[in-house]
mmCIF file of C-alpha atoms in Angstrom:
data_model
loop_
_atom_site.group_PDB
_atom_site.id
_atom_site.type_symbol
_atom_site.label_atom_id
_atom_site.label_comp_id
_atom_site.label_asym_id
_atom_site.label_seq_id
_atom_site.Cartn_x
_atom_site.Cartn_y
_atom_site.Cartn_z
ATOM 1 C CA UNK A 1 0.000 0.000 0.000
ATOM 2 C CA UNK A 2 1.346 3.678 -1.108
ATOM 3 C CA UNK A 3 0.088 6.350 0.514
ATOM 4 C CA UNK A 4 -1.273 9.065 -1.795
ATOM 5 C CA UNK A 5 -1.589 13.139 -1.761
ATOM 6 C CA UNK A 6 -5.196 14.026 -1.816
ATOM 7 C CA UNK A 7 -6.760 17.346 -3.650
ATOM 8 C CA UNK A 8 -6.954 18.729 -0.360
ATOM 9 C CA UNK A 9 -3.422 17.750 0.468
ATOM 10 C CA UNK A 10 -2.330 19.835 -2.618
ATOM 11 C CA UNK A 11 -4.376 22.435 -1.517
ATOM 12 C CA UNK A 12 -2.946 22.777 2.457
ATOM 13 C CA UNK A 13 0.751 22.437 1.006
ATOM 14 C CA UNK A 14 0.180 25.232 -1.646
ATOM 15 C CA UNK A 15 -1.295 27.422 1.052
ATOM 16 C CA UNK A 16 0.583 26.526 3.826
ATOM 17 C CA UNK A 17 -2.477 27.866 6.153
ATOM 18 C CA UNK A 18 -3.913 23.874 6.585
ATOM 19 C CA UNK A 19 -3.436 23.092 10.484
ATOM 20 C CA UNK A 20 -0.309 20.350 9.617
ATOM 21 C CA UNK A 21 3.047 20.766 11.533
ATOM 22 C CA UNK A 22 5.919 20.512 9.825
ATOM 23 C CA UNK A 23 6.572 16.521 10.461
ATOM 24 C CA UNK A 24 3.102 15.521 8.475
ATOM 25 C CA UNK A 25 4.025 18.597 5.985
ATOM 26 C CA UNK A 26 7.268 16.424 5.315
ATOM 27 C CA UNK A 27 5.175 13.476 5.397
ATOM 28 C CA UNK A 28 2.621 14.411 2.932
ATOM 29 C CA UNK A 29 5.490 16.142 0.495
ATOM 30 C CA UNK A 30 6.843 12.336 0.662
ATOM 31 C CA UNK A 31 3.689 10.548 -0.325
ATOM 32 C CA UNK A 32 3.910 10.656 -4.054
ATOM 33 C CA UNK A 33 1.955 7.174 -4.449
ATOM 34 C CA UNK A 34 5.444 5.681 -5.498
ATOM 35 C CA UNK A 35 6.542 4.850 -1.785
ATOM 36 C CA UNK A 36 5.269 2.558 0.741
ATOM 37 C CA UNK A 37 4.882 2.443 4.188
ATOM 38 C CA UNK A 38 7.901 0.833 5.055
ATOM 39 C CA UNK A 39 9.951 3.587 3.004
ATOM 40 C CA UNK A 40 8.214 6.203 4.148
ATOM 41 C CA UNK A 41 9.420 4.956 7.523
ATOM 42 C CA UNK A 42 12.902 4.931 6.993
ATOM 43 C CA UNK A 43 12.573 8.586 5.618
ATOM 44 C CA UNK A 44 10.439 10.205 8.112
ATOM 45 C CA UNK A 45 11.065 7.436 11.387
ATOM 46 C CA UNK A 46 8.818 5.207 13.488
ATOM 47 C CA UNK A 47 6.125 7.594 14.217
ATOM 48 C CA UNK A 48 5.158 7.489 10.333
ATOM 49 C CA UNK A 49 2.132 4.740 10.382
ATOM 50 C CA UNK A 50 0.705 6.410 12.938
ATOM 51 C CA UNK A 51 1.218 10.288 11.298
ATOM 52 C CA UNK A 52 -0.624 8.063 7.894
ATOM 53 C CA UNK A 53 -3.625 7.155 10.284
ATOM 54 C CA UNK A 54 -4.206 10.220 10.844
ATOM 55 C CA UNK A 55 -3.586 12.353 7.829
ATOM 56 C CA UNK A 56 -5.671 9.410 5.935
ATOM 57 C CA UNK A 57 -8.840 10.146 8.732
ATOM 58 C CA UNK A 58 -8.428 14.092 8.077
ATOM 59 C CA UNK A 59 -8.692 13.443 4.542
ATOM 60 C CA UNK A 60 -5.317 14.730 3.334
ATOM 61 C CA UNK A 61 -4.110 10.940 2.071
ATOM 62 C CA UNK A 62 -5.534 7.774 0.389
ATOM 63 C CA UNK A 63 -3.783 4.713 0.137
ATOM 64 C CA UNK A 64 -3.163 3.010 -3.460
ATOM 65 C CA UNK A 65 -2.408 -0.434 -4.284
ATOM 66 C CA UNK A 66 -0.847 0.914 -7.608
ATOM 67 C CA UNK A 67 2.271 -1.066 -9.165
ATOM 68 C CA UNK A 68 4.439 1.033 -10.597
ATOM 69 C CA UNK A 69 4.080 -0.109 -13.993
ATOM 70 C CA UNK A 70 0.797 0.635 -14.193
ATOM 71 C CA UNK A 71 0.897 4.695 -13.445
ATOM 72 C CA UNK A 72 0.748 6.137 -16.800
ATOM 73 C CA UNK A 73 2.926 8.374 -17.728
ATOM 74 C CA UNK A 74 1.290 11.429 -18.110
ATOM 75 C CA UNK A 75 0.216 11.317 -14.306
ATOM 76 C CA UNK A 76 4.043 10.796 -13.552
ATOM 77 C CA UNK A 77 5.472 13.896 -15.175
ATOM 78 C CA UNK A 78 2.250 16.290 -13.813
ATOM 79 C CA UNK A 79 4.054 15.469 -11.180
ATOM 80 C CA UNK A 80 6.942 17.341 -11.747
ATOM 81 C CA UNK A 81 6.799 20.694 -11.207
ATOM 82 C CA UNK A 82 9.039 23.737 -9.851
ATOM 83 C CA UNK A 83 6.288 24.842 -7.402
ATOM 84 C CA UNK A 84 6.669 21.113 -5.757
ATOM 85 C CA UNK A 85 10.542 21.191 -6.106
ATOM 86 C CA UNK A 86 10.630 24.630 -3.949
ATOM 87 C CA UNK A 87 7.844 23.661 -1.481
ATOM 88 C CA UNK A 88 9.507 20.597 -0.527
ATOM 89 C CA UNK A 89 13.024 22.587 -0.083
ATOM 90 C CA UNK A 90 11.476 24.994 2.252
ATOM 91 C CA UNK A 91 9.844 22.486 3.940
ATOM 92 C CA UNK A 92 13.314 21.165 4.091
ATOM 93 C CA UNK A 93 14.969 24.672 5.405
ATOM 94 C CA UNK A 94 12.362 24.876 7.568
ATOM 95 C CA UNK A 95 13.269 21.482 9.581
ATOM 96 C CA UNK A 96 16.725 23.084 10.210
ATOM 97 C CA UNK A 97 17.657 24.782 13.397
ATOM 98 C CA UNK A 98 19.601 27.639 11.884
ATOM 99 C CA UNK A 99 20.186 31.048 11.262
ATOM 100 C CA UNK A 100 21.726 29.769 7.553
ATOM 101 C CA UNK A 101 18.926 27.749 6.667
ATOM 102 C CA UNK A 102 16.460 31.011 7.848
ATOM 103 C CA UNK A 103 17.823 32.995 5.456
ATOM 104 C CA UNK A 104 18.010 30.693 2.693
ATOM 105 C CA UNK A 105 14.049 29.594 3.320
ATOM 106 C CA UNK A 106 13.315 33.586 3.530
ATOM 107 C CA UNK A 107 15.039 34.111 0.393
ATOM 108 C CA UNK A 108 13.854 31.142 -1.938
ATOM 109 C CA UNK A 109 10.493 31.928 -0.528
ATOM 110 C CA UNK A 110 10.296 35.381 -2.116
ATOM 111 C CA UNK A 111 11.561 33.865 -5.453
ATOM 112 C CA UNK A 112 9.222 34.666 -8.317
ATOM 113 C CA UNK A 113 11.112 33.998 -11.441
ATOM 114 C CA UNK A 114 11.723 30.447 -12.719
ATOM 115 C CA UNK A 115 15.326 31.880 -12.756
ATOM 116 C CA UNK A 116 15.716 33.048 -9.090
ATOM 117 C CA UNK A 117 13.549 29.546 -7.941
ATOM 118 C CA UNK A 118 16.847 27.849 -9.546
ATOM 119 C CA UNK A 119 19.112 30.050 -7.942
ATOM 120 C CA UNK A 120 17.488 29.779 -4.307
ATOM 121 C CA UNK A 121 17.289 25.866 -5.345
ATOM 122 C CA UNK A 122 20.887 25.781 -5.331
ATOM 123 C CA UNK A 123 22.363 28.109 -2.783
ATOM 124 C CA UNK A 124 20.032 25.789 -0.236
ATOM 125 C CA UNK A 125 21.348 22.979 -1.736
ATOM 126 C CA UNK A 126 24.888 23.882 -1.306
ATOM 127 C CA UNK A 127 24.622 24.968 2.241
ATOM 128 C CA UNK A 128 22.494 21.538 3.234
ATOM 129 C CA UNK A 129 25.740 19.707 3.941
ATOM 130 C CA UNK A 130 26.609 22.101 6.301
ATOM 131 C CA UNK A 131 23.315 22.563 8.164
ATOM 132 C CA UNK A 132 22.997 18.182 8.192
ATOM 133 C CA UNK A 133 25.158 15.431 7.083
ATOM 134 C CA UNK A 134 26.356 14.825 3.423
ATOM 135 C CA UNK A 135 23.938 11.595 3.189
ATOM 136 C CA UNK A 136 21.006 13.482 4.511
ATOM 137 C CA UNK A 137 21.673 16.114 1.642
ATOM 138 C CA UNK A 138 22.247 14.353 -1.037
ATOM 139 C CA UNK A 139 19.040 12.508 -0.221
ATOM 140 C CA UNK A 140 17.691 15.683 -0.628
ATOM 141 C CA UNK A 141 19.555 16.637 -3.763
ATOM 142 C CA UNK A 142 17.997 13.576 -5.150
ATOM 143 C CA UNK A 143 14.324 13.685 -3.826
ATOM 144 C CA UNK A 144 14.729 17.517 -5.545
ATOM 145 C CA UNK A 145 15.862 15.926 -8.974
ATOM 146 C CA UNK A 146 12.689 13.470 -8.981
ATOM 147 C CA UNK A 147 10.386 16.280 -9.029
ATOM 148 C CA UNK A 148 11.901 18.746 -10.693
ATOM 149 C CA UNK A 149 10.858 19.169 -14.197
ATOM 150 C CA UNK A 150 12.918 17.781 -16.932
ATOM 151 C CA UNK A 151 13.762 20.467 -18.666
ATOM 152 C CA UNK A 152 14.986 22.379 -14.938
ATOM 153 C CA UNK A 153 16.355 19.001 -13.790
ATOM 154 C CA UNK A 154 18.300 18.457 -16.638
ATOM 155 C CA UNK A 155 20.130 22.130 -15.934
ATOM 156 C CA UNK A 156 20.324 21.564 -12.251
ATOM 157 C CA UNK A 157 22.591 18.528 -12.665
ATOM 158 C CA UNK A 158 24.382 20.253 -14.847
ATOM 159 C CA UNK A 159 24.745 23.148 -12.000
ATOM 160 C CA UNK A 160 25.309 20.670 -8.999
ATOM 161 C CA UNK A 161 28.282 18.317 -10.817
#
């Protein structure tokens, strides 16, 4: 079973008014409908079933049975999207304890053009290792590359090698 982002889950993340905290923000960025429970675990810790329960009850997830073979591939790249990449970095920034990461969320959140999105993108990117370990980054780094769109992925390895 893969947990799955309802319309209203969308909605609260867009908005950032819904009454989540940041751990079933995280959560809810995470459930894409391509991980499971046990994954989801390992990314967010043991609390996770538990955070599902009750984001599932408020309405904010579903669970699918979906293989991955059988999403089509237009759902997959809707997906992707720069306004998903930067939510899920400053939902990242925000998890960090630091005067660094403050700036850096304050800064990519008052991005407007594709352009300065990138740029904010990257400066966070580069200071992660910093603020957390290397492994815990380049998670990120990844995560960030799976929802980016192609075209921005595509120059944002390009910009990270």
């Amino acid at each position: 079973m893969q947990p799955q982002k309802t319309d209203l889950a969308r909605t609260a993340l867009q908005a950032h008014r819904a009454p989540l905290d940041m751990r079933q923000r995280r959560l809810l960025i995470l459930c894409d409908g391509q991980r499971d429970l046990v994954q989801l675990g390992q990314l967010v810790g043991p609390e996770t079933p538990a955070m599902v329960i009750q984001l599932i009850q408020s309405g904010y997830l579903v669970l699918s049975a979906v293989t991955p073979t059988a999403v089509p591939a237009p759902l997959t790249e809707r997906r992707r999207s720069l306004v998903a990449a930067r939510i899920y970095l400053l939902d990242i920034l925000e998890l960090q304890r630091h005067p660094q990461a403050a700036a850096l969320f304050h800064t990519l959140q008052q991005s407007r053009s594709d352009e300065t999105v990138m740029g904010g993108l990257q400066a966070a990117l580069d200071a992660l290792p910093d603020l957390t370990s290397t492994g815990y980054a380049e998670r990120v780094r990844q995560r960030l590359l799976e929802v980016l769109p192609k075209e921005h992925a595509e120059r944002f390895q390009i910009a990270v090698v």
